[in-house]
């Protein structure tokens, strides 16, 4: 009896102690506020630059201190975590579909969240480019070269990675155009392309590491910002960016997770944080992190940094993310068909 | 005839030893050397700087906290379970033994998901927890829960065979001489099992600090807050901070080495102890 009491007391202490500590850790200072930003993989460097700048701006404007809790991971995985209770004040993910899921399954923000901020709630854009090894030994100039025999293509798994879904759609758009506009031609093209993929990583960062660090593959289909970063971080002269003849306008959206923000009392600061992303200062930081700025004046300044590529969009050419997701990436969709058919 | 057999035996012996050594060198020594050489690639200064960042410190502190909570819990549980299993007979005993082994056979990712399903926002208790503003998943308690689950077989598994072998004669003698239950436990049982117990604690501790899969699922990966050392290694690696990643990894590897040495010492003491007894 005695022993049992001690055992259960220890168990209770061990579990409840940190639980209470976790609760009481907050709201000590009324002038300090904490924002949790749950983001996807390649934005680490971007928000490392933006967060302190916003903290200074907010301090000047309101006299309050704001600190950030950052979480990064594959976009789909992060979306799932927010639905399961990761208390994000703002979600800054790779594609609208993943925030749609938070609205639909988690009921944590309104279904029309994308109208809350300008430009489809995407303060920065990017596109999909090809990264090859120095000297371009396989002579890769465009998407068409990726289906040649003997070319190893690195791209992550579109089931788990947001970037991979953009990659897939960009390849599809090229295949469709090159094949005279038919879906059958596009499908045959991506099937041949994915037959050249030796390994599907689960996230964009993993795929970049596979290509850059482990030296696997001849060409990496990549976010433009990731490609620039790989080129910059690992020294010029190891990789070259190849701009394809056609790509896709990637719009990574941001949103206040309204229910969580209400609960934390951070609605105002969370909204200001996301609006801050549209200011000239933030847009400049965005360009420095190799994302394409939305602000036309800042975009003009950094014009020489980004290659001019004709781009399709998800809304115009694929009927929006909900449709594209269903057609291509859900179970039994096009991707399942072409990738299992490979074996 | 006899001579030939011996020579052949020696040759086989040498081959087997060589094979084992080559295998060890390739799978254990080489990666270990790689971890430390990568960590020190940019010099001692960079190594120290990488470990001294606030996020790395937070990860180290969190890892120690998790181990400090989950190891004692599992010691209590392990002793209680193996005591019950070896000193008493009751229905469902073999089922209990099987259940204790469960964390060994379940994939760590699944173990993590179990807790998300139980305590996540849409989980069984999610609503109740949200109403009372209690956080388990994506906070420290969730990491503790997942770690306790993953590590609970270690102590029990170490103690059950030992206590089974020792039987209950000593305890029965103590009880018949008028000792109370607690006296019997402190003065008879505990001294008998202490080396095995220590060994179990070491294994349990090593796993508690090193667990990745289950913790990754329930952590939420918030920098400086819910990242344990193994998770922090992954983050640094994904940020192209290879020196940082390998520096933190080398701390974990260092812990493994200390555990290994401690384990050898314990085994030696243990052998001595049981040898003297018999």
XYZ file of C-alpha atoms in Angstrom, chain A residues 2-3 6-7 10-11 14-15 18-20 22-23 26 34 36 41 44-45 48 69-72 77-78 80-81 83-87 105-106 205-206 208-209 212-214 226 229-230 233-234 263, chain B residues 65 69 72-73 76-77 80 83 88 116 119-122 129-130 132-138 140-141 144-145 148 181-182 185 216 219-223 225-227 234-240 242:
96
model
C 2.710 2.349 1.143
C 4.917 1.438 -1.788
C 5.107 6.367 -3.271
C 5.217 5.041 -6.804
C 6.618 9.948 -7.997
C 4.819 9.357 -11.276
C 7.448 13.600 -12.684
C 4.678 14.313 -15.155
C 7.121 20.072 -15.990
C 3.538 20.477 -17.185
C 2.966 23.251 -14.666
C 5.426 24.752 -19.039
C 2.300 26.745 -18.256
C 4.726 32.551 -19.917
C 6.039 35.650 -27.678
C 5.415 31.086 -32.493
C 12.372 24.194 -44.325
C 15.384 29.504 -41.810
C 17.777 32.138 -43.073
C 16.609 34.737 -38.930
C 9.848 30.681 -31.257
C 10.740 29.178 -34.641
C 9.902 25.710 -35.837
C 10.991 24.414 -39.240
C 4.454 17.787 -41.665
C 4.297 21.245 -40.062
C -0.120 18.308 -39.543
C 1.635 19.362 -36.321
C -3.608 20.551 -36.612
C -2.456 18.186 -33.846
C -1.924 21.060 -31.436
C 1.415 22.746 -32.093
C 0.303 26.216 -31.028
C -9.220 19.873 -40.411
C -8.127 21.981 -37.455
C 16.319 20.540 -47.506
C 17.010 16.816 -47.445
C 19.492 19.653 -51.350
C 21.775 17.933 -48.847
C 25.193 19.069 -52.471
C 26.752 17.189 -49.575
C 26.461 13.564 -50.546
C 17.495 26.978 -52.097
C 21.729 29.309 -51.020
C 23.467 26.063 -51.965
C 26.822 28.653 -48.669
C 29.119 26.114 -50.229
C -5.957 32.222 -27.104
C 16.174 17.302 -17.793
C 12.917 12.746 -15.063
C 14.209 7.695 -11.982
C 10.662 6.935 -13.103
C 10.930 2.799 -9.792
C 8.839 1.105 -12.427
C 8.413 -2.662 -8.983
C 9.843 -7.493 -8.025
C 5.064 -13.393 -6.648
C -0.173 12.439 -30.518
C -2.970 14.011 -26.285
C -2.973 15.875 -29.623
C -5.537 18.617 -30.263
C -7.805 16.102 -31.998
C -6.371 19.304 -21.990
C -7.114 22.382 -24.078
C -7.601 23.174 -18.744
C -4.765 24.848 -20.642
C -2.444 21.903 -20.131
C 0.154 21.198 -22.752
C 1.565 17.751 -23.295
C 2.277 17.295 -26.978
C 4.773 19.733 -28.493
C 8.291 19.047 -22.382
C 5.735 16.620 -20.842
C 9.097 12.992 -21.182
C 6.179 10.658 -21.872
C 9.647 7.051 -20.567
C 8.696 -5.543 3.888
C 10.714 -2.336 3.543
C 13.757 -4.564 0.333
C 10.834 13.959 -33.047
C 8.540 17.689 -30.008
C 7.262 20.342 -32.433
C 10.910 21.299 -33.073
C 10.749 24.722 -31.461
C 14.271 26.057 -31.314
C 12.618 25.095 -26.295
C 11.585 21.606 -27.367
C 14.664 20.470 -29.259
C 19.424 17.264 -37.305
C 18.484 20.944 -37.419
C 22.083 22.124 -37.525
C 22.902 19.602 -40.232
C 19.982 20.848 -42.318
C 21.240 24.403 -41.916
C 24.575 23.459 -43.462
C 28.210 20.907 -40.213
